[in-house]
PDB file of C-alpha atoms in Angstrom:
ATOM      1  CA  MET A   1      10.326  -1.564  14.111  1.00 64.00           C
ATOM      2  CA  ASN A   2      11.351  -1.259  10.463  1.00 77.00           C
ATOM      3  CA  GLU A   3      12.410  -4.870   9.952  1.00 77.00           C
ATOM      4  CA  LEU A   4      10.642  -5.128   6.583  1.00 79.00           C
ATOM      5  CA  GLY A   5      11.976  -1.811   5.297  1.00 85.00           C
ATOM      6  CA  TRP A   6      14.622  -3.470   3.143  1.00 83.00           C
ATOM      7  CA  MET A   7      11.883  -5.349   1.285  1.00 83.00           C
ATOM      8  CA  LEU A   8      10.127  -2.087   0.535  1.00 87.00           C
ATOM      9  CA  ASP A   9      13.404  -0.565  -0.645  1.00 89.00           C
ATOM     10  CA  ASP A  10      13.698  -3.488  -3.041  1.00 81.00           C
ATOM     11  CA  ALA A  11      10.290  -2.587  -4.509  1.00 78.00           C
ATOM     12  CA  LEU A  12      11.536   0.941  -5.146  1.00 85.00           C
ATOM     13  CA  LYS A  13      14.345  -0.085  -7.465  1.00 88.00           C
ATOM     14  CA  MET A  14      12.069   0.841 -10.364  1.00 89.00           C
ATOM     15  CA  PRO A  15      12.626   4.199 -12.071  1.00 92.00           C
ATOM     16  CA  GLU A  16      10.435   7.088 -10.859  1.00 95.00           C
ATOM     17  CA  THR A  17       9.244   5.452  -7.615  1.00 95.00           C
ATOM     18  CA  ARG A  18       9.587   7.511  -4.430  1.00 95.00           C
ATOM     19  CA  HIS A  19       8.448   5.924  -1.179  1.00 95.00           C
ATOM     20  CA  ALA A  20       6.788   2.793   0.150  1.00 94.00           C
ATOM     21  CA  VAL A  21       4.809   2.251   3.340  1.00 94.00           C
ATOM     22  CA  LEU A  22       3.430  -0.991   4.758  1.00 92.00           C
ATOM     23  CA  LEU A  23       0.487  -0.471   7.091  1.00 92.00           C
ATOM     24  CA  SER A  24      -2.117  -2.364   9.043  1.00 90.00           C
ATOM     25  CA  ALA A  25      -5.845  -2.068   8.339  1.00 88.00           C
ATOM     26  CA  ASP A  26      -6.221   0.330  11.235  1.00 92.00           C
ATOM     27  CA  GLY A  27      -3.526   2.648   9.883  1.00 94.00           C
ATOM     28  CA  LEU A  28      -0.570   1.638  12.021  1.00 94.00           C
ATOM     29  CA  LEU A  29       2.830   1.777  10.357  1.00 94.00           C
ATOM     30  CA  MET A  30       4.439  -1.639   9.946  1.00 90.00           C
ATOM     31  CA  ALA A  31       7.438  -0.673   7.778  1.00 91.00           C
ATOM     32  CA  HIS A  32       8.676   2.079   5.499  1.00 94.00           C
ATOM     33  CA  SER A  33      11.282   2.583   2.812  1.00 93.00           C
ATOM     34  CA  ALA A  34      14.554   4.334   3.584  1.00 92.00           C
ATOM     35  CA  GLY A  35      13.661   7.560   1.760  1.00 91.00           C
ATOM     36  CA  ILE A  36      10.861   8.568   4.139  1.00 95.00           C
ATOM     37  CA  ASP A  37      11.269   9.307   7.841  1.00 95.00           C
ATOM     38  CA  ARG A  38       9.204   7.529  10.470  1.00 96.00           C
ATOM     39  CA  ASP A  39       6.994  10.522  11.360  1.00 97.00           C
ATOM     40  CA  ASP A  40       5.987  11.092   7.738  1.00 97.00           C
ATOM     41  CA  ALA A  41       5.539   7.369   7.191  1.00 96.00           C
ATOM     42  CA  GLU A  42       3.187   7.140  10.193  1.00 97.00           C
ATOM     43  CA  ARG A  43       1.137  10.094   8.937  1.00 97.00           C
ATOM     44  CA  HIS A  44       0.867   8.592   5.458  1.00 97.00           C
ATOM     45  CA  ALA A  45      -0.010   5.154   6.859  1.00 96.00           C
ATOM     46  CA  ALA A  46      -2.997   6.663   8.684  1.00 96.00           C
ATOM     47  CA  ALA A  47      -4.115   8.468   5.532  1.00 96.00           C
ATOM     48  CA  MET A  48      -3.721   5.338   3.389  1.00 95.00           C
ATOM     49  CA  SER A  49      -5.904   3.388   5.785  1.00 93.00           C
ATOM     50  CA  ALA A  50      -8.647   5.973   5.365  1.00 93.00           C
ATOM     51  CA  LEU A  51      -8.224   5.935   1.575  1.00 92.00           C
ATOM     52  CA  GLN A  52      -8.553   2.146   1.517  1.00 91.00           C
ATOM     53  CA  SER A  53     -11.673   2.306   3.647  1.00 88.00           C
ATOM     54  CA  LEU A  54     -13.287   4.837   1.314  1.00 88.00           C
ATOM     55  CA  ALA A  55     -12.343   2.812  -1.745  1.00 86.00           C
ATOM     56  CA  ARG A  56     -13.764  -0.373  -0.250  1.00 82.00           C
ATOM     57  CA  ALA A  57     -17.009   1.430   0.583  1.00 83.00           C
ATOM     58  CA  THR A  58     -17.521   2.205  -3.118  1.00 84.00           C
ATOM     59  CA  ALA A  59     -17.665  -1.460  -4.215  1.00 80.00           C
ATOM     60  CA  GLU A  60     -21.396  -1.139  -4.791  1.00 79.00           C
ATOM     61  CA  PHE A  61     -20.621   1.467  -7.467  1.00 83.00           C
ATOM     62  CA  CYS A  62     -18.987  -1.412  -9.400  1.00 80.00           C
ATOM     63  CA  GLY A  63     -22.231  -3.331  -9.111  1.00 79.00           C
ATOM     64  CA  GLN A  64     -20.985  -5.733  -6.458  1.00 71.00           C
ATOM     65  CA  THR A  65     -21.734  -5.161  -2.805  1.00 68.00           C
ATOM     66  CA  SER A  66     -19.439  -8.007  -1.779  1.00 68.00           C
ATOM     67  CA  ALA A  67     -16.537  -7.125  -4.098  1.00 68.00           C
ATOM     68  CA  GLU A  68     -13.181  -7.574  -2.410  1.00 79.00           C
ATOM     69  CA  TRP A  69     -11.007  -4.464  -2.659  1.00 82.00           C
ATOM     70  CA  GLN A  70      -7.639  -5.090  -4.317  1.00 87.00           C
ATOM     71  CA  GLN A  71      -6.000  -1.820  -5.336  1.00 91.00           C
ATOM     72  CA  THR A  72      -6.538   1.926  -5.576  1.00 92.00           C
ATOM     73  CA  VAL A  73      -4.504   4.321  -7.704  1.00 94.00           C
ATOM     74  CA  SER A  74      -4.704   8.053  -7.021  1.00 94.00           C
ATOM     75  CA  GLU A  75      -3.361  10.506  -9.580  1.00 95.00           C
ATOM     76  CA  PHE A  76      -1.982  13.931  -8.734  1.00 95.00           C
ATOM     77  CA  THR A  77      -0.245  16.606 -10.801  1.00 95.00           C
ATOM     78  CA  GLY A  78       3.149  15.389  -9.593  1.00 94.00           C
ATOM     79  CA  GLY A  79       2.565  11.664  -9.610  1.00 96.00           C
ATOM     80  CA  TYR A  80       0.655   8.676  -8.305  1.00 97.00           C
ATOM     81  CA  VAL A  81      -0.083   6.753  -5.147  1.00 96.00           C
ATOM     82  CA  PHE A  82      -0.648   3.012  -5.502  1.00 96.00           C
ATOM     83  CA  LEU A  83      -2.390   1.314  -2.583  1.00 95.00           C
ATOM     84  CA  ALA A  84      -2.771  -2.468  -2.647  1.00 92.00           C
ATOM     85  CA  ALA A  85      -3.922  -5.289  -0.414  1.00 90.00           C
ATOM     86  CA  ALA A  86      -0.854  -7.026   0.988  1.00 88.00           C
ATOM     87  CA  GLY A  87      -2.525  -9.835   2.872  1.00 80.00           C
ATOM     88  CA  PRO A  88      -5.075 -10.118   5.659  1.00 79.00           C
ATOM     89  CA  GLY A  89      -5.124  -6.804   7.488  1.00 83.00           C
ATOM     90  CA  ALA A  90      -2.142  -5.265   5.660  1.00 87.00           C
ATOM     91  CA  TYR A  91      -1.770  -2.765   2.826  1.00 91.00           C
ATOM     92  CA  LEU A  92       1.175  -1.610   0.754  1.00 93.00           C
ATOM     93  CA  ALA A  93       1.393   1.975  -0.524  1.00 95.00           C
ATOM     94  CA  VAL A  94       3.925   3.159  -3.107  1.00 96.00           C
ATOM     95  CA  SER A  95       4.325   6.718  -4.381  1.00 96.00           C
ATOM     96  CA  ALA A  96       5.802   7.581  -7.765  1.00 96.00           C
ATOM     97  CA  THR A  97       6.398  10.513 -10.087  1.00 96.00           C
ATOM     98  CA  ALA A  98       4.137  11.369 -13.017  1.00 96.00           C
ATOM     99  CA  ARG A  99       6.671   9.720 -15.376  1.00 96.00           C
ATOM    100  CA  VAL A 100       6.438   6.257 -13.814  1.00 96.00           C
ATOM    101  CA  ASP A 101       5.392   3.222 -15.827  1.00 95.00           C
ATOM    102  CA  MET A 102       2.083   2.573 -14.045  1.00 94.00           C
ATOM    103  CA  GLU A 103       1.652  -0.956 -15.335  1.00 94.00           C
ATOM    104  CA  ALA A 104       5.164  -1.930 -14.274  1.00 93.00           C
ATOM    105  CA  VAL A 105       4.669  -0.511 -10.761  1.00 93.00           C
ATOM    106  CA  SER A 106       1.334  -2.290 -10.332  1.00 92.00           C
ATOM    107  CA  PHE A 107       2.937  -5.535 -11.469  1.00 92.00           C
ATOM    108  CA  ARG A 108       5.920  -5.034  -9.131  1.00 91.00           C
ATOM    109  CA  ILE A 109       3.624  -4.359  -6.179  1.00 91.00           C
ATOM    110  CA  GLN A 110       1.650  -7.542  -6.835  1.00 90.00           C
ATOM    111  CA  GLU A 111       4.863  -9.495  -7.352  1.00 86.00           C
ATOM    112  CA  LEU A 112       6.208  -8.243  -4.030  1.00 83.00           C
ATOM    113  CA  VAL A 113       2.980  -9.097  -2.230  1.00 85.00           C
ATOM    114  CA  GLN A 114       2.988 -12.598  -3.720  1.00 79.00           C
ATOM    115  CA  ARG A 115       6.655 -13.201  -2.988  1.00 69.00           C
ATOM    116  CA  LEU A 116       6.528 -12.066   0.600  1.00 64.00           C
ATOM    117  CA  GLY A 117       3.219 -13.698   1.456  1.00 65.00           C
ATOM    118  CA  LYS A 118       2.892 -14.153   5.180  1.00 59.00           C
ATOM    119  CA  GLU A 119       5.577 -11.606   6.024  1.00 67.00           C
ATOM    120  CA  LEU A 120       3.392  -8.807   4.645  1.00 50.00           C
ATOM    121  CA  THR A 121       0.414  -9.600   6.821  1.00 47.00           C
ATOM    122  CA  SER A 122      -0.855  -8.292  10.078  1.00 46.00           C
ATOM    123  CA  PRO A 123      -3.333 -10.232  12.167  1.00 54.00           C
ATOM    124  CA  PRO A 124      -6.619  -8.360  11.818  1.00 52.00           C
ATOM    125  CA  ARG A 125      -8.072  -6.799  14.930  1.00 53.00           C
ATOM    126  CA  GLN A 126     -11.567  -7.722  16.040  1.00 56.00           C
ATOM    127  CA  ASP A 127     -13.961  -6.176  13.466  1.00 57.00           C
ATOM    128  CA  ALA A 128     -11.090  -4.437  11.597  1.00 52.00           C
ATOM    129  CA  GLY A 129     -12.080  -3.503   8.101  1.00 53.00           C
ATOM    130  CA  LYS A 130     -15.805  -4.036   8.643  1.00 55.00           C
ATOM    131  CA  PRO A 131     -18.147  -1.089   8.080  1.00 53.00           C
ATOM    132  CA  ALA A 132     -19.526   0.421  11.261  1.00 48.00           C
TER     133      ALA A 132
END
């Protein structure tokens, strides 16, 4: 199940990063980094899917109803969650401490997505990602 986990571990070689989860658009866990157990990774994958859906629904707030969602960053007292598009029907989430270099993590996430290309995709389900 966790065949891509090593790739996520590679993304976490940056200082102050914690965990990484690769998920499908419908919230199913595709892979997780070594530092997070499967049960927690599945729970976070479901939550990240909901977060992405909410973020995408706010595109009109940017003045573009057809804007394609690319990334969401959530800030908490103890750190950040970066959620990025990782290909058709797939998303990559990375958590980090409050001391992380945000620009470097965002760059690393995009670099990983570009480098892995087709391996970080999940075939979209019928109507996945479309508003109800």
